[in-house]
Amino acid sequence: MVVISDILVQGMQMLLVFVLAPLLTGFIRKVKARLLRRRGPSVLQPYRDLLRLLRKEVVLADNASWLFRATPYVTFAAIWVAAALVPTFATGLLFNWAADLIVIVALLGTARFFLALAGMDVGTSFGGIGASREVMIAALAEPAMLLIVFCVALVAGSTELSTVANFIASSQTGLRVSLGMAMIALVIVALAENARIPVDNPSTHLELTMVHEAMILEYSGRHLAMIEFGAFLKLLLYVSLIVCLFFPWGIAIFGAGPLAYVAGAAIYVLKVGFAGFLLALFETATAKMRVFRVPQFLGAALMLGLLGTLLLFVSTSL
Amino acid sequence: MHNLNFDISHSLAGGLVLISFMMLYQDRLYSLLNVFALHALTLSLAVAWQAYIQNAPHLYVTAAIALVFKAIIIPVALHRIIKQLGIHRDIETAVGIGPTMLAGMGLVALSLALMLRVTAEADALAREDLAFALSVVLLGLLVMVTRRNAVSQVVGFMALENGLVLAATGAKGMPLVVEISVAFSILIAFIVIGIFLFRIRERFDSVDVGALDDSRGERR
């Protein structure tokens, strides 16, 4: 009986991220449009786009290998699993014993690896450019991400997300400058990884600047739908990671009963909405930077992570 | 051990190290000056917090000196100097930002490893302050080393001195007379450097210190 309810709650969590991910993207687009005094498409537009793409025929290049066809499903699956591991409305869910931060980084790395391979598979020049830029960004974002993981793990004494969330929600954390640095670094990494504005702009097709869009230029139909959905999920994943690591207040403790779960879910949706609003505000206020400035931007994240870890080392060794 | 007093002073000192890194990151003169003003502001907050928890009222005077001279007068004066010299459009050709940052991280790690080992018997608050103060000093030196423009070398010098003040407040029992004399000697040094800046500018039509080497007949 307990097992069944565990599976149910975990299933609800997976369903929640599945349903919420396109909504978040639609919401961000809507807020951005309103900030620019345009009306913007409906909040539900991403769902319609996905449905439309799913109905369309797949056009494949003659020389596309099995890798090109398998990649959309692999990336989507890896990202969805990673998103299911992050505690959203409750800690201590069924899969949370596996919700190690390093596992999540590895899953996202797998998804990116396949996407970069598929970008080069058909042999067009845009795919190659996109893949090489994506790998350049990843090579800098991943060490920064790992340093953030180390920093958080040193504070909480574990890399397991629900333990970390419980620890930070409790009052014994105190005031930590390292956590603030880690949070800023994680925001920078999230912006870079999700191809958001200062690093990349997925809504344009300008060949000088595109990174993510160049890799998936050859995809169509349901393959494109899978990749787009993966991108929506990845954005939600990073937002919930930030929320879970640094603002875990209001999250339900495991076994607290359905009412606490509903309250936790409501608070979670509010937090995600607020984060989406902040992201839209930030994106309308900044301009996209040159590709060759990106290493400096990510270097700042790396430095913040390293400095946070060093500061933490000082305060814990005293 | 982990009470709020310690955490706040840790955050302020850590913030000072972070702002030193921001100083390394800047490549325009005006933004460098703004970051320097922020550095001094954080320093005065850190010193005032030390005065509060050590119950040492004379440290409030130090905080006030840091606030008035370093956070207001010197940045404003440097702004005016830059404007008069007409170098406000200059973008520094420093050693690349990436290697500088890496060197800075190495210096911070070095100073932490050194200070935490040397001061094993001291009070935790003083140890932590001394470790961060040494890294602020070293980062100020790094700013001086990696910049070619004389104005930003002055900023590096002032940042270095901020680190000294942080160290002095962390160690209990620094008399007020010493602090005031240090503060005024810094101010005098600033005035002298300011005059030299104009002289260098008159002589070489730039404030790039590389020109001095050329004038001495040295090869770069």
mmCIF file with all atom_site columns, N, CA, C and O in Angstrom, chain B residues 72-99:
data_model
loop_
_atom_site.group_PDB
_atom_site.id
_atom_site.type_symbol
_atom_site.label_atom_id
_atom_site.label_alt_id
_atom_site.label_comp_id
_atom_site.label_asym_id
_atom_site.label_entity_id
_atom_site.label_seq_id
_atom_site.pdbx_PDB_ins_code
_atom_site.Cartn_x
_atom_site.Cartn_y
_atom_site.Cartn_z
_atom_site.occupancy
_atom_site.B_iso_or_equiv
_atom_site.pdbx_formal_charge
_atom_site.auth_seq_id
_atom_site.auth_comp_id
_atom_site.auth_asym_id
_atom_site.auth_atom_id
_atom_site.pdbx_PDB_model_num
ATOM 1   N N  . ILE B 1 72 ? 34.057 58.070 -0.934  1.00 0.00 ? 72 ILE B N  1
ATOM 2   C CA . ILE B 1 72 ? 33.497 59.269 -1.563  1.00 0.00 ? 72 ILE B CA 1
ATOM 3   C C  . ILE B 1 72 ? 34.582 60.139 -2.180  1.00 0.00 ? 72 ILE B C  1
ATOM 4   O O  . ILE B 1 72 ? 34.604 60.347 -3.398  1.00 0.00 ? 72 ILE B O  1
ATOM 5   N N  . ILE B 1 73 ? 35.530 60.628 -1.363  1.00 0.00 ? 73 ILE B N  1
ATOM 6   C CA . ILE B 1 73 ? 36.424 61.669 -1.866  1.00 0.00 ? 73 ILE B CA 1
ATOM 7   C C  . ILE B 1 73 ? 37.341 61.141 -2.971  1.00 0.00 ? 73 ILE B C  1
ATOM 8   O O  . ILE B 1 73 ? 37.436 61.727 -4.049  1.00 0.00 ? 73 ILE B O  1
ATOM 9   N N  . ILE B 1 74 ? 38.009 60.002 -2.708  1.00 0.00 ? 74 ILE B N  1
ATOM 10  C CA . ILE B 1 74 ? 38.990 59.522 -3.691  1.00 0.00 ? 74 ILE B CA 1
ATOM 11  C C  . ILE B 1 74 ? 38.327 59.102 -5.005  1.00 0.00 ? 74 ILE B C  1
ATOM 12  O O  . ILE B 1 74 ? 38.800 59.495 -6.076  1.00 0.00 ? 74 ILE B O  1
ATOM 13  N N  . PRO B 1 75 ? 37.199 58.341 -4.989  1.00 0.00 ? 75 PRO B N  1
ATOM 14  C CA . PRO B 1 75 ? 36.577 58.032 -6.282  1.00 0.00 ? 75 PRO B CA 1
ATOM 15  C C  . PRO B 1 75 ? 36.136 59.272 -7.046  1.00 0.00 ? 75 PRO B C  1
ATOM 16  O O  . PRO B 1 75 ? 36.338 59.352 -8.269  1.00 0.00 ? 75 PRO B O  1
ATOM 17  N N  . VAL B 1 76 ? 35.578 60.258 -6.323  1.00 0.00 ? 76 VAL B N  1
ATOM 18  C CA . VAL B 1 76 ? 35.135 61.472 -7.015  1.00 0.00 ? 76 VAL B CA 1
ATOM 19  C C  . VAL B 1 76 ? 36.335 62.185 -7.625  1.00 0.00 ? 76 VAL B C  1
ATOM 20  O O  . VAL B 1 76 ? 36.311 62.604 -8.794  1.00 0.00 ? 76 VAL B O  1
ATOM 21  N N  . ALA B 1 77 ? 37.434 62.255 -6.831  1.00 0.00 ? 77 ALA B N  1
ATOM 22  C CA . ALA B 1 77 ? 38.626 62.940 -7.340  1.00 0.00 ? 77 ALA B CA 1
ATOM 23  C C  . ALA B 1 77 ? 39.188 62.209 -8.555  1.00 0.00 ? 77 ALA B C  1
ATOM 24  O O  . ALA B 1 77 ? 39.579 62.834 -9.545  1.00 0.00 ? 77 ALA B O  1
ATOM 25  N N  . LEU B 1 78 ? 39.195 60.872 -8.479  1.00 0.00 ? 78 LEU B N  1
ATOM 26  C CA . LEU B 1 78 ? 39.722 60.119 -9.618  1.00 0.00 ? 78 LEU B CA 1
ATOM 27  C C  . LEU B 1 78 ? 38.843 60.286 -10.844 1.00 0.00 ? 78 LEU B C  1
ATOM 28  O O  . LEU B 1 78 ? 39.347 60.385 -11.965 1.00 0.00 ? 78 LEU B O  1
ATOM 29  N N  . HIS B 1 79 ? 37.524 60.344 -10.613 1.00 0.00 ? 79 HIS B N  1
ATOM 30  C CA . HIS B 1 79 ? 36.617 60.619 -11.733 1.00 0.00 ? 79 HIS B CA 1
ATOM 31  C C  . HIS B 1 79 ? 37.015 61.918 -12.420 1.00 0.00 ? 79 HIS B C  1
ATOM 32  O O  . HIS B 1 79 ? 37.098 61.992 -13.646 1.00 0.00 ? 79 HIS B O  1
ATOM 33  N N  . ARG B 1 80 ? 37.266 62.951 -11.595 1.00 0.00 ? 80 ARG B N  1
ATOM 34  C CA . ARG B 1 80 ? 37.597 64.253 -12.181 1.00 0.00 ? 80 ARG B CA 1
ATOM 35  C C  . ARG B 1 80 ? 38.938 64.195 -12.899 1.00 0.00 ? 80 ARG B C  1
ATOM 36  O O  . ARG B 1 80 ? 39.104 64.784 -13.974 1.00 0.00 ? 80 ARG B O  1
ATOM 37  N N  . ILE B 1 81 ? 39.902 63.470 -12.301 1.00 0.00 ? 81 ILE B N  1
ATOM 38  C CA . ILE B 1 81 ? 41.215 63.366 -12.948 1.00 0.00 ? 81 ILE B CA 1
ATOM 39  C C  . ILE B 1 81 ? 41.078 62.708 -14.318 1.00 0.00 ? 81 ILE B C  1
ATOM 40  O O  . ILE B 1 81 ? 41.615 63.177 -15.319 1.00 0.00 ? 81 ILE B O  1
ATOM 41  N N  . ILE B 1 82 ? 40.287 61.605 -14.351 1.00 0.00 ? 82 ILE B N  1
ATOM 42  C CA . ILE B 1 82 ? 40.114 60.892 -15.625 1.00 0.00 ? 82 ILE B CA 1
ATOM 43  C C  . ILE B 1 82 ? 39.484 61.808 -16.651 1.00 0.00 ? 82 ILE B C  1
ATOM 44  O O  . ILE B 1 82 ? 39.872 61.839 -17.823 1.00 0.00 ? 82 ILE B O  1
ATOM 45  N N  . LYS B 1 83 ? 38.516 62.602 -16.183 1.00 0.00 ? 83 LYS B N  1
ATOM 46  C CA . LYS B 1 83 ? 37.840 63.492 -17.118 1.00 0.00 ? 83 LYS B CA 1
ATOM 47  C C  . LYS B 1 83 ? 38.808 64.564 -17.633 1.00 0.00 ? 83 LYS B C  1
ATOM 48  O O  . LYS B 1 83 ? 38.845 64.859 -18.834 1.00 0.00 ? 83 LYS B O  1
ATOM 49  N N  . GLN B 1 84 ? 39.630 65.115 -16.707 1.00 0.00 ? 84 GLN B N  1
ATOM 50  C CA . GLN B 1 84 ? 40.553 66.166 -17.131 1.00 0.00 ? 84 GLN B CA 1
ATOM 51  C C  . GLN B 1 84 ? 41.637 65.633 -18.048 1.00 0.00 ? 84 GLN B C  1
ATOM 52  O O  . GLN B 1 84 ? 42.071 66.308 -18.978 1.00 0.00 ? 84 GLN B O  1
ATOM 53  N N  . LEU B 1 85 ? 42.079 64.393 -17.777 1.00 0.00 ? 85 LEU B N  1
ATOM 54  C CA . LEU B 1 85 ? 43.101 63.828 -18.642 1.00 0.00 ? 85 LEU B CA 1
ATOM 55  C C  . LEU B 1 85 ? 42.513 63.387 -19.970 1.00 0.00 ? 85 LEU B C  1
ATOM 56  O O  . LEU B 1 85 ? 43.256 63.099 -20.911 1.00 0.00 ? 85 LEU B O  1
ATOM 57  N N  . GLY B 1 86 ? 41.175 63.303 -20.028 1.00 0.00 ? 86 GLY B N  1
ATOM 58  C CA . GLY B 1 86 ? 40.534 62.895 -21.275 1.00 0.00 ? 86 GLY B CA 1
ATOM 59  C C  . GLY B 1 86 ? 40.788 61.446 -21.625 1.00 0.00 ? 86 GLY B C  1
ATOM 60  O O  . GLY B 1 86 ? 40.915 61.094 -22.797 1.00 0.00 ? 86 GLY B O  1
ATOM 61  N N  . ILE B 1 87 ? 40.866 60.576 -20.603 1.00 0.00 ? 87 ILE B N  1
ATOM 62  C CA . ILE B 1 87 ? 41.127 59.166 -20.915 1.00 0.00 ? 87 ILE B CA 1
ATOM 63  C C  . ILE B 1 87 ? 39.924 58.315 -20.552 1.00 0.00 ? 87 ILE B C  1
ATOM 64  O O  . ILE B 1 87 ? 40.045 57.127 -20.342 1.00 0.00 ? 87 ILE B O  1
ATOM 65  N N  . HIS B 1 88 ? 38.715 58.960 -20.495 1.00 0.00 ? 88 HIS B N  1
ATOM 66  C CA . HIS B 1 88 ? 37.575 58.186 -20.008 1.00 0.00 ? 88 HIS B CA 1
ATOM 67  C C  . HIS B 1 88 ? 37.105 57.162 -21.016 1.00 0.00 ? 88 HIS B C  1
ATOM 68  O O  . HIS B 1 88 ? 36.301 56.311 -20.714 1.00 0.00 ? 88 HIS B O  1
ATOM 69  N N  . ARG B 1 89 ? 37.597 57.245 -22.263 1.00 0.00 ? 89 ARG B N  1
ATOM 70  C CA . ARG B 1 89 ? 37.210 56.225 -23.236 1.00 0.00 ? 89 ARG B CA 1
ATOM 71  C C  . ARG B 1 89 ? 38.202 55.073 -23.268 1.00 0.00 ? 89 ARG B C  1
ATOM 72  O O  . ARG B 1 89 ? 38.019 54.126 -24.014 1.00 0.00 ? 89 ARG B O  1
ATOM 73  N N  . ASP B 1 90 ? 39.258 55.167 -22.481 1.00 0.00 ? 90 ASP B N  1
ATOM 74  C CA . ASP B 1 90 ? 40.296 54.146 -22.554 1.00 0.00 ? 90 ASP B CA 1
ATOM 75  C C  . ASP B 1 90 ? 39.804 52.807 -22.055 1.00 0.00 ? 90 ASP B C  1
ATOM 76  O O  . ASP B 1 90 ? 39.182 52.705 -21.017 1.00 0.00 ? 90 ASP B O  1
ATOM 77  N N  . ILE B 1 91 ? 40.081 51.786 -22.833 1.00 0.00 ? 91 ILE B N  1
ATOM 78  C CA . ILE B 1 91 ? 39.840 50.424 -22.383 1.00 0.00 ? 91 ILE B CA 1
ATOM 79  C C  . ILE B 1 91 ? 41.204 49.823 -22.147 1.00 0.00 ? 91 ILE B C  1
ATOM 80  O O  . ILE B 1 91 ? 42.104 49.930 -22.972 1.00 0.00 ? 91 ILE B O  1
ATOM 81  N N  . GLU B 1 92 ? 41.341 49.237 -20.988 1.00 0.00 ? 92 GLU B N  1
ATOM 82  C CA . GLU B 1 92 ? 42.655 48.759 -20.590 1.00 0.00 ? 92 GLU B CA 1
ATOM 83  C C  . GLU B 1 92 ? 43.111 47.599 -21.447 1.00 0.00 ? 92 GLU B C  1
ATOM 84  O O  . GLU B 1 92 ? 42.345 46.709 -21.763 1.00 0.00 ? 92 GLU B O  1
ATOM 85  N N  . THR B 1 93 ? 44.367 47.602 -21.797 1.00 0.00 ? 93 THR B N  1
ATOM 86  C CA . THR B 1 93 ? 44.932 46.409 -22.396 1.00 0.00 ? 93 THR B CA 1
ATOM 87  C C  . THR B 1 93 ? 45.711 45.690 -21.307 1.00 0.00 ? 93 THR B C  1
ATOM 88  O O  . THR B 1 93 ? 46.924 45.805 -21.217 1.00 0.00 ? 93 THR B O  1
ATOM 89  N N  . ALA B 1 94 ? 44.998 45.006 -20.461 1.00 0.00 ? 94 ALA B N  1
ATOM 90  C CA . ALA B 1 94 ? 45.653 44.301 -19.371 1.00 0.00 ? 94 ALA B CA 1
ATOM 91  C C  . ALA B 1 94 ? 46.088 42.938 -19.892 1.00 0.00 ? 94 ALA B C  1
ATOM 92  O O  . ALA B 1 94 ? 45.880 42.604 -21.042 1.00 0.00 ? 94 ALA B O  1
ATOM 93  N N  . VAL B 1 95 ? 46.738 42.153 -19.026 1.00 0.00 ? 95 VAL B N  1
ATOM 94  C CA . VAL B 1 95 ? 46.880 40.734 -19.311 1.00 0.00 ? 95 VAL B CA 1
ATOM 95  C C  . VAL B 1 95 ? 45.453 40.212 -19.396 1.00 0.00 ? 95 VAL B C  1
ATOM 96  O O  . VAL B 1 95 ? 44.587 40.697 -18.675 1.00 0.00 ? 95 VAL B O  1
ATOM 97  N N  . GLY B 1 96 ? 45.173 39.257 -20.254 1.00 0.00 ? 96 GLY B N  1
ATOM 98  C CA . GLY B 1 96 ? 43.801 38.803 -20.459 1.00 0.00 ? 96 GLY B CA 1
ATOM 99  C C  . GLY B 1 96 ? 43.071 38.515 -19.155 1.00 0.00 ? 96 GLY B C  1
ATOM 100 O O  . GLY B 1 96 ? 43.689 38.130 -18.169 1.00 0.00 ? 96 GLY B O  1
ATOM 101 N N  . ILE B 1 97 ? 41.752 38.726 -19.182 1.00 0.00 ? 97 ILE B N  1
ATOM 102 C CA . ILE B 1 97 ? 40.994 38.617 -17.943 1.00 0.00 ? 97 ILE B CA 1
ATOM 103 C C  . ILE B 1 97 ? 40.997 37.190 -17.405 1.00 0.00 ? 97 ILE B C  1
ATOM 104 O O  . ILE B 1 97 ? 41.115 36.966 -16.197 1.00 0.00 ? 97 ILE B O  1
ATOM 105 N N  . GLY B 1 98 ? 40.923 36.216 -18.294 1.00 0.00 ? 98 GLY B N  1
ATOM 106 C CA . GLY B 1 98 ? 40.895 34.824 -17.845 1.00 0.00 ? 98 GLY B CA 1
ATOM 107 C C  . GLY B 1 98 ? 42.110 34.437 -17.020 1.00 0.00 ? 98 GLY B C  1
ATOM 108 O O  . GLY B 1 98 ? 41.976 34.020 -15.863 1.00 0.00 ? 98 GLY B O  1
ATOM 109 N N  . PRO B 1 99 ? 43.332 34.605 -17.566 1.00 0.00 ? 99 PRO B N  1
ATOM 110 C CA . PRO B 1 99 ? 44.531 34.269 -16.774 1.00 0.00 ? 99 PRO B CA 1
ATOM 111 C C  . PRO B 1 99 ? 44.617 35.067 -15.477 1.00 0.00 ? 99 PRO B C  1
ATOM 112 O O  . PRO B 1 99 ? 45.031 34.530 -14.447 1.00 0.00 ? 99 PRO B O  1
#
